[in-house]
Amino acid sequence: MTMGLSSSGEQRRSQLLRGVLDLCLLSLIAERPRYGFEFTQALAAGGLELISDGSVYPLLARMERAGLISSYRAPSASGGAPRKYYRLTEDGRAELTRGRDEWHAFAGQVGRILDDFASTGDDTP
Amino acid sequence: MTNERILAVCRSNWEYRGIDDASVREMLDELSAHLEDASAAGRTTRDVVGDDVRTFAASWARARAPFPRRALRMVSMACFIVGWLALFGCLLRWTTELAVGADDPTFCVALIVVSVAWELRRGTLSLGRSLATGLAATLSAALLTGWLATGGALFTLPLWAAAAMLLPGVPYAVADTRARKATATP
């Protein structure tokens, strides 16, 4: 049972992350251009573990096709082969601002419902 | 699964799905660098590509290029290959109209190429098994069509049709060759 609850919690967390992963990536690129592995490191450092690190690539490809980000190749700070870095476009910056507002409004509404109704739960016969 | 095997499966899958050569190389470089970084950070290949590498590769391919664009490229390149085979057949027989029968080498080679490419590019089988599957498919198809056509020609292909089949694939072939040269040049 505990296993089921834990797995259900992980599933919900994974679904929530899937819905906002594009915004997280846009936000990370807004700070500075990054390459694939750096995204997964930054997400993990922020407490967000992906089911598979590679899942950022289809999303990056989709955002590049949509013109939200662009890419270029440059040597990495850690050495080795040149990496493909992603940077934000003007459309991407606008999408990030819009997405942030939507997220704050949505999280606020969900938070209010969860907090307001949690206190009345004990009174139910 | 080793990094090399993952990259080989992804390459097969992306080529099979009609991703152009330049994009395949770019995606392989990106994935290869990620696998190396992940390995240095103590992460496994499963942490990177998940439980099923083919699902991962397919999802990236779908995100990279929409299906109509990939399908157009696949069909054009298939016509390009068949067109060359037909031209080669016309040249060998020094004729302007190629009569293709079930026992025709051109027909058999085309069947082997198609079935091996199909199996190999899906990334499901090794080269040896793909070749065995291709030979089995070709033998069955040749016997069946030979029995149905009772030894006569299945169809005839004029020289102009063979040349016309090359046309849709020419832009893709030129772009792939240019991309290959650009990558080879340091």
Coordinates of C-alpha atoms in Angstrom, one line a residue:
Chain A
M1 CA 0.0 0.0 0.0
T2 CA 2.8 2.4 1.0
M3 CA 4.5 1.4 -2.2
G4 CA 1.4 2.2 -4.2
L5 CA 1.1 5.6 -2.5
S6 CA 4.7 6.4 -3.0
S7 CA 4.5 5.4 -6.7
S8 CA 1.3 7.5 -7.1
G9 CA 3.2 10.4 -5.6
E10 CA 6.1 10.0 -7.9
Q11 CA 3.7 9.7 -10.9
R12 CA 2.0 13.0 -9.9
R13 CA 5.3 14.7 -9.4
S14 CA 6.5 13.4 -12.8
Q15 CA 3.3 14.7 -14.5
L16 CA 3.6 18.1 -12.8
L17 CA 7.2 18.4 -13.9
R18 CA 6.3 17.3 -17.5
G19 CA 3.8 20.2 -17.6
V20 CA 6.3 22.9 -16.6
L21 CA 9.6 21.4 -17.9
D22 CA 9.6 23.7 -20.9
L23 CA 9.3 26.7 -18.6
C24 CA 12.1 25.4 -16.3
L25 CA 14.4 25.0 -19.4
L26 CA 13.5 28.4 -20.7
S27 CA 14.2 29.9 -17.3
L28 CA 17.6 28.1 -17.0
I29 CA 18.6 29.4 -20.5
A30 CA 17.5 32.9 -19.6
E31 CA 20.2 32.9 -17.0
R32 CA 22.9 31.9 -19.5
P33 CA 23.3 29.7 -22.6
R34 CA 23.5 26.0 -21.6
Y35 CA 24.1 22.6 -23.2
G36 CA 22.1 19.4 -22.6
F37 CA 24.0 17.9 -19.6
E38 CA 24.0 21.3 -17.8
F39 CA 20.2 21.4 -17.9
T40 CA 19.9 18.0 -16.1
Q41 CA 22.5 19.1 -13.5
A42 CA 20.8 22.4 -12.8
L43 CA 17.4 20.6 -12.5
A44 CA 18.8 18.0 -10.1
A45 CA 20.5 20.8 -8.1
G46 CA 17.1 22.5 -7.9
G47 CA 15.6 19.2 -6.5
L48 CA 13.9 18.1 -9.8
E49 CA 15.0 14.7 -10.9
L50 CA 14.0 13.6 -14.4
I51 CA 12.9 10.0 -15.2
S52 CA 15.6 10.1 -17.8
D53 CA 18.0 12.9 -18.5
G54 CA 17.6 12.5 -22.2
S55 CA 14.0 13.6 -22.0
V56 CA 15.2 17.2 -22.3
Y57 CA 16.3 16.7 -25.9
P58 CA 12.9 16.2 -27.6
L59 CA 11.7 19.2 -25.7
L60 CA 14.6 21.3 -26.7
A61 CA 14.2 20.2 -30.3
R62 CA 10.5 21.2 -30.2
M63 CA 11.2 24.6 -28.7
E64 CA 13.9 25.2 -31.3
R65 CA 11.5 24.4 -34.0
A66 CA 9.0 26.8 -32.5
G67 CA 11.6 29.5 -32.5
L68 CA 11.7 29.9 -28.7
I69 CA 15.4 29.0 -28.5
S70 CA 18.3 28.9 -30.9
S71 CA 21.5 26.9 -30.8
Y72 CA 25.2 27.3 -31.6
R73 CA 28.3 25.1 -31.1
A74 CA 31.1 26.2 -28.7
P75 CA 33.8 24.6 -26.6
S76 CA 32.7 23.6 -23.2
A77 CA 34.3 25.0 -20.0
S78 CA 35.0 21.4 -18.9
G79 CA 36.9 20.7 -22.1
G80 CA 36.4 17.9 -24.6
A81 CA 34.4 18.1 -27.8
P82 CA 32.4 21.3 -28.6
R83 CA 28.9 21.3 -27.2
K84 CA 25.6 22.5 -28.6
Y85 CA 24.6 25.5 -26.5
Y86 CA 21.0 26.8 -26.4
R87 CA 20.1 30.4 -26.0
L88 CA 16.8 32.3 -25.7
T89 CA 15.2 34.2 -28.6
E90 CA 12.9 37.2 -28.2
D91 CA 9.9 34.9 -28.7
G92 CA 11.3 32.6 -26.0
R93 CA 11.7 35.5 -23.6
A94 CA 8.1 36.5 -24.2
E95 CA 6.9 32.9 -23.7
L96 CA 8.8 32.6 -20.5
T97 CA 7.2 35.8 -19.1
R98 CA 3.8 34.6 -20.1
G99 CA 4.4 31.1 -18.7
R100 CA 5.7 32.4 -15.4
D101 CA 2.6 34.5 -14.9
E102 CA 0.4 31.5 -15.8
W103 CA 2.3 29.3 -13.4
H104 CA 2.1 31.7 -10.5
A105 CA -1.6 32.3 -11.0
F106 CA -2.3 28.5 -11.3
A107 CA -0.1 27.6 -8.4
G108 CA -1.8 30.3 -6.3
Q109 CA -5.3 29.0 -7.1
V110 CA -4.4 25.4 -6.4
G111 CA -2.6 26.4 -3.2
R112 CA -5.7 28.3 -2.0
I113 CA -8.0 25.4 -2.6
L114 CA -5.7 22.9 -1.0
D115 CA -5.1 25.2 2.1
D116 CA -8.7 26.4 2.5
F117 CA -10.4 23.0 2.3
A118 CA -7.7 21.0 4.3
S119 CA -8.9 22.6 7.6
T120 CA -12.5 21.5 7.2
G121 CA -11.6 17.9 6.4
D122 CA -11.9 16.7 10.1
D123 CA -15.5 18.0 10.5
T124 CA -16.9 15.5 8.0
P125 CA -19.0 12.8 9.7
Chain B
M1 CA 24.2 -1.2 -22.8
T2 CA 27.4 0.6 -23.9
N3 CA 27.6 4.1 -25.2
E4 CA 28.6 2.8 -28.6
R5 CA 25.5 0.5 -28.8
I6 CA 23.2 3.3 -27.7
L7 CA 24.6 5.6 -30.4
A8 CA 24.3 2.8 -33.0
V9 CA 20.7 2.1 -32.2
C10 CA 19.8 5.9 -32.2
R11 CA 21.6 6.4 -35.6
S12 CA 19.7 3.4 -37.1
N13 CA 16.4 4.7 -35.7
W14 CA 16.9 8.3 -36.8
E15 CA 17.9 7.3 -40.3
Y16 CA 15.0 4.9 -40.5
R17 CA 12.7 7.7 -39.5
G18 CA 13.9 9.9 -42.3
I19 CA 16.0 12.4 -40.3
D20 CA 18.5 14.1 -42.7
D21 CA 22.2 13.2 -42.4
A22 CA 23.4 16.6 -41.0
S23 CA 20.8 16.4 -38.2
V24 CA 21.6 12.8 -37.4
R25 CA 25.3 13.8 -37.0
E26 CA 24.4 16.8 -34.8
M27 CA 22.1 14.7 -32.6
L28 CA 24.7 11.9 -32.2
D29 CA 27.4 14.5 -31.2
E30 CA 25.0 15.9 -28.7
L31 CA 24.1 12.6 -27.2
S32 CA 27.6 11.3 -27.3
A33 CA 28.8 14.3 -25.3
H34 CA 26.0 13.9 -22.8
L35 CA 26.7 10.2 -22.3
E36 CA 30.4 11.0 -21.6
D37 CA 29.5 13.8 -19.2
A38 CA 27.0 11.5 -17.4
S39 CA 29.5 8.7 -17.2
A40 CA 32.0 11.1 -15.6
A41 CA 29.4 12.2 -13.1
G42 CA 28.7 8.6 -12.1
R43 CA 25.4 8.2 -13.9
T44 CA 24.4 5.2 -15.9
T45 CA 23.3 5.0 -19.5
R46 CA 19.8 4.1 -18.3
D47 CA 19.7 7.4 -16.3
V48 CA 20.2 9.2 -19.7
V49 CA 18.1 7.3 -22.2
G50 CA 15.7 5.4 -19.9
D51 CA 14.7 1.8 -20.1
D52 CA 14.1 1.7 -23.9
V53 CA 16.6 3.4 -26.1
R54 CA 14.4 3.0 -29.2
T55 CA 11.5 4.9 -27.5
F56 CA 13.9 7.6 -26.6
A57 CA 15.3 7.9 -30.1
A58 CA 11.8 7.9 -31.7
S59 CA 10.6 10.6 -29.4
W60 CA 13.6 12.8 -30.2
A61 CA 13.1 12.2 -34.0
R62 CA 9.4 13.1 -33.8
A63 CA 10.3 16.3 -32.0
R64 CA 13.1 17.2 -34.4
A65 CA 11.1 17.0 -37.6
P66 CA 7.4 16.6 -38.3
F67 CA 6.2 13.3 -39.8
P68 CA 5.2 14.7 -43.3
R69 CA 8.7 16.1 -43.8
R70 CA 10.3 12.9 -42.7
A71 CA 7.9 10.8 -44.8
L72 CA 8.6 12.9 -47.9
R73 CA 12.3 12.4 -47.5
M74 CA 11.9 8.6 -47.0
V75 CA 9.8 8.2 -50.1
S76 CA 12.1 10.4 -52.2
M77 CA 15.2 8.5 -51.1
A78 CA 13.5 5.1 -51.7
C79 CA 12.6 6.2 -55.2
F80 CA 16.2 7.5 -55.7
I81 CA 17.6 4.0 -54.8
V82 CA 15.1 2.1 -56.9
G83 CA 15.7 4.6 -59.8
W84 CA 19.4 3.9 -59.7
L85 CA 18.9 0.1 -59.6
A86 CA 16.5 0.4 -62.6
L87 CA 19.0 2.6 -64.5
F88 CA 21.8 0.1 -63.7
G89 CA 19.5 -2.7 -65.0
C90 CA 18.9 -0.8 -68.3
L91 CA 22.6 -0.2 -68.7
L92 CA 23.5 -3.8 -68.1
R93 CA 21.0 -5.0 -70.8
W94 CA 21.6 -2.0 -73.0
T95 CA 17.9 -1.4 -73.4
T96 CA 15.5 1.5 -73.0
E97 CA 12.8 -0.6 -71.4
L98 CA 13.5 -2.9 -68.5
A99 CA 11.3 -6.0 -68.2
V100 CA 11.3 -7.0 -64.6
G101 CA 10.5 -10.6 -63.7
A102 CA 10.4 -12.5 -60.4
D103 CA 13.8 -14.1 -61.2
D104 CA 15.3 -10.7 -62.3
P105 CA 18.5 -9.8 -60.3
T106 CA 17.4 -6.1 -60.2
F107 CA 14.1 -7.2 -58.6
C108 CA 15.9 -9.4 -56.1
V109 CA 18.5 -6.8 -55.2
A110 CA 15.7 -4.2 -54.7
L111 CA 13.8 -6.5 -52.4
I112 CA 17.0 -7.4 -50.4
V113 CA 18.0 -3.7 -50.1
V114 CA 14.5 -2.7 -49.0
S115 CA 14.1 -5.5 -46.4
V116 CA 17.6 -5.2 -45.0
A117 CA 17.3 -1.4 -44.8
W118 CA 14.0 -1.7 -43.1
E119 CA 15.2 -4.1 -40.4
L120 CA 18.6 -2.5 -40.0
R121 CA 17.4 1.1 -39.8
R122 CA 14.8 0.2 -37.2
G123 CA 17.7 -0.8 -35.0
T124 CA 16.1 -4.0 -34.0
L125 CA 18.4 -6.5 -35.6
S126 CA 22.2 -6.8 -36.3
L127 CA 23.6 -6.7 -39.9
G128 CA 23.8 -10.5 -40.1
R129 CA 20.3 -11.1 -38.9
S130 CA 19.0 -8.3 -41.2
L131 CA 20.7 -9.9 -44.1
A132 CA 19.2 -13.3 -43.3
T133 CA 15.8 -11.7 -42.9
G134 CA 16.3 -9.9 -46.2
L135 CA 17.3 -13.1 -48.1
A136 CA 14.4 -15.0 -46.6
A137 CA 11.9 -12.2 -47.6
T138 CA 13.4 -12.0 -51.1
L139 CA 13.3 -15.7 -51.7
S140 CA 9.7 -16.0 -50.5
A141 CA 8.7 -12.9 -52.6
A142 CA 10.6 -14.2 -55.7
L143 CA 9.0 -17.7 -55.4
L144 CA 5.5 -16.3 -54.8
T145 CA 5.7 -13.8 -57.7
G146 CA 7.3 -16.4 -59.9
W147 CA 4.5 -18.8 -59.2
L148 CA 1.8 -16.1 -59.7
A149 CA 3.4 -14.6 -62.9
T150 CA 4.2 -18.1 -64.3
G151 CA 7.7 -17.0 -65.4
G152 CA 6.7 -13.9 -67.4
A153 CA 7.6 -10.3 -66.7
L154 CA 6.0 -8.7 -63.7
F155 CA 6.2 -5.2 -65.2
T156 CA 8.2 -3.2 -67.6
L157 CA 10.0 0.1 -66.7
P158 CA 11.0 2.5 -69.4
L159 CA 14.3 4.3 -69.1
W160 CA 12.6 7.8 -68.7
A161 CA 10.6 6.5 -65.7
A162 CA 13.8 5.2 -64.0
A163 CA 15.4 8.6 -64.6
A164 CA 12.3 10.4 -63.3
M165 CA 12.4 8.3 -60.1
L166 CA 15.8 9.9 -59.3
L167 CA 14.5 13.5 -59.4
P168 CA 12.7 13.7 -56.0
G169 CA 15.7 12.3 -54.2
V170 CA 18.3 14.5 -55.9
P171 CA 18.0 17.6 -53.5
Y172 CA 18.2 15.4 -50.4
A173 CA 21.2 13.5 -51.8
V174 CA 23.0 16.7 -52.7
A175 CA 22.2 18.2 -49.2
D176 CA 23.5 15.0 -47.5
T177 CA 26.7 15.0 -49.6
R178 CA 27.3 18.7 -48.8
A179 CA 26.7 18.1 -45.1
R180 CA 29.1 15.1 -45.1
K181 CA 31.8 17.2 -46.8
A182 CA 31.2 20.1 -44.4
T183 CA 31.6 17.7 -41.4
A184 CA 34.7 16.1 -42.9
T185 CA 36.4 19.5 -43.4
P186 CA 38.0 20.6 -40.2

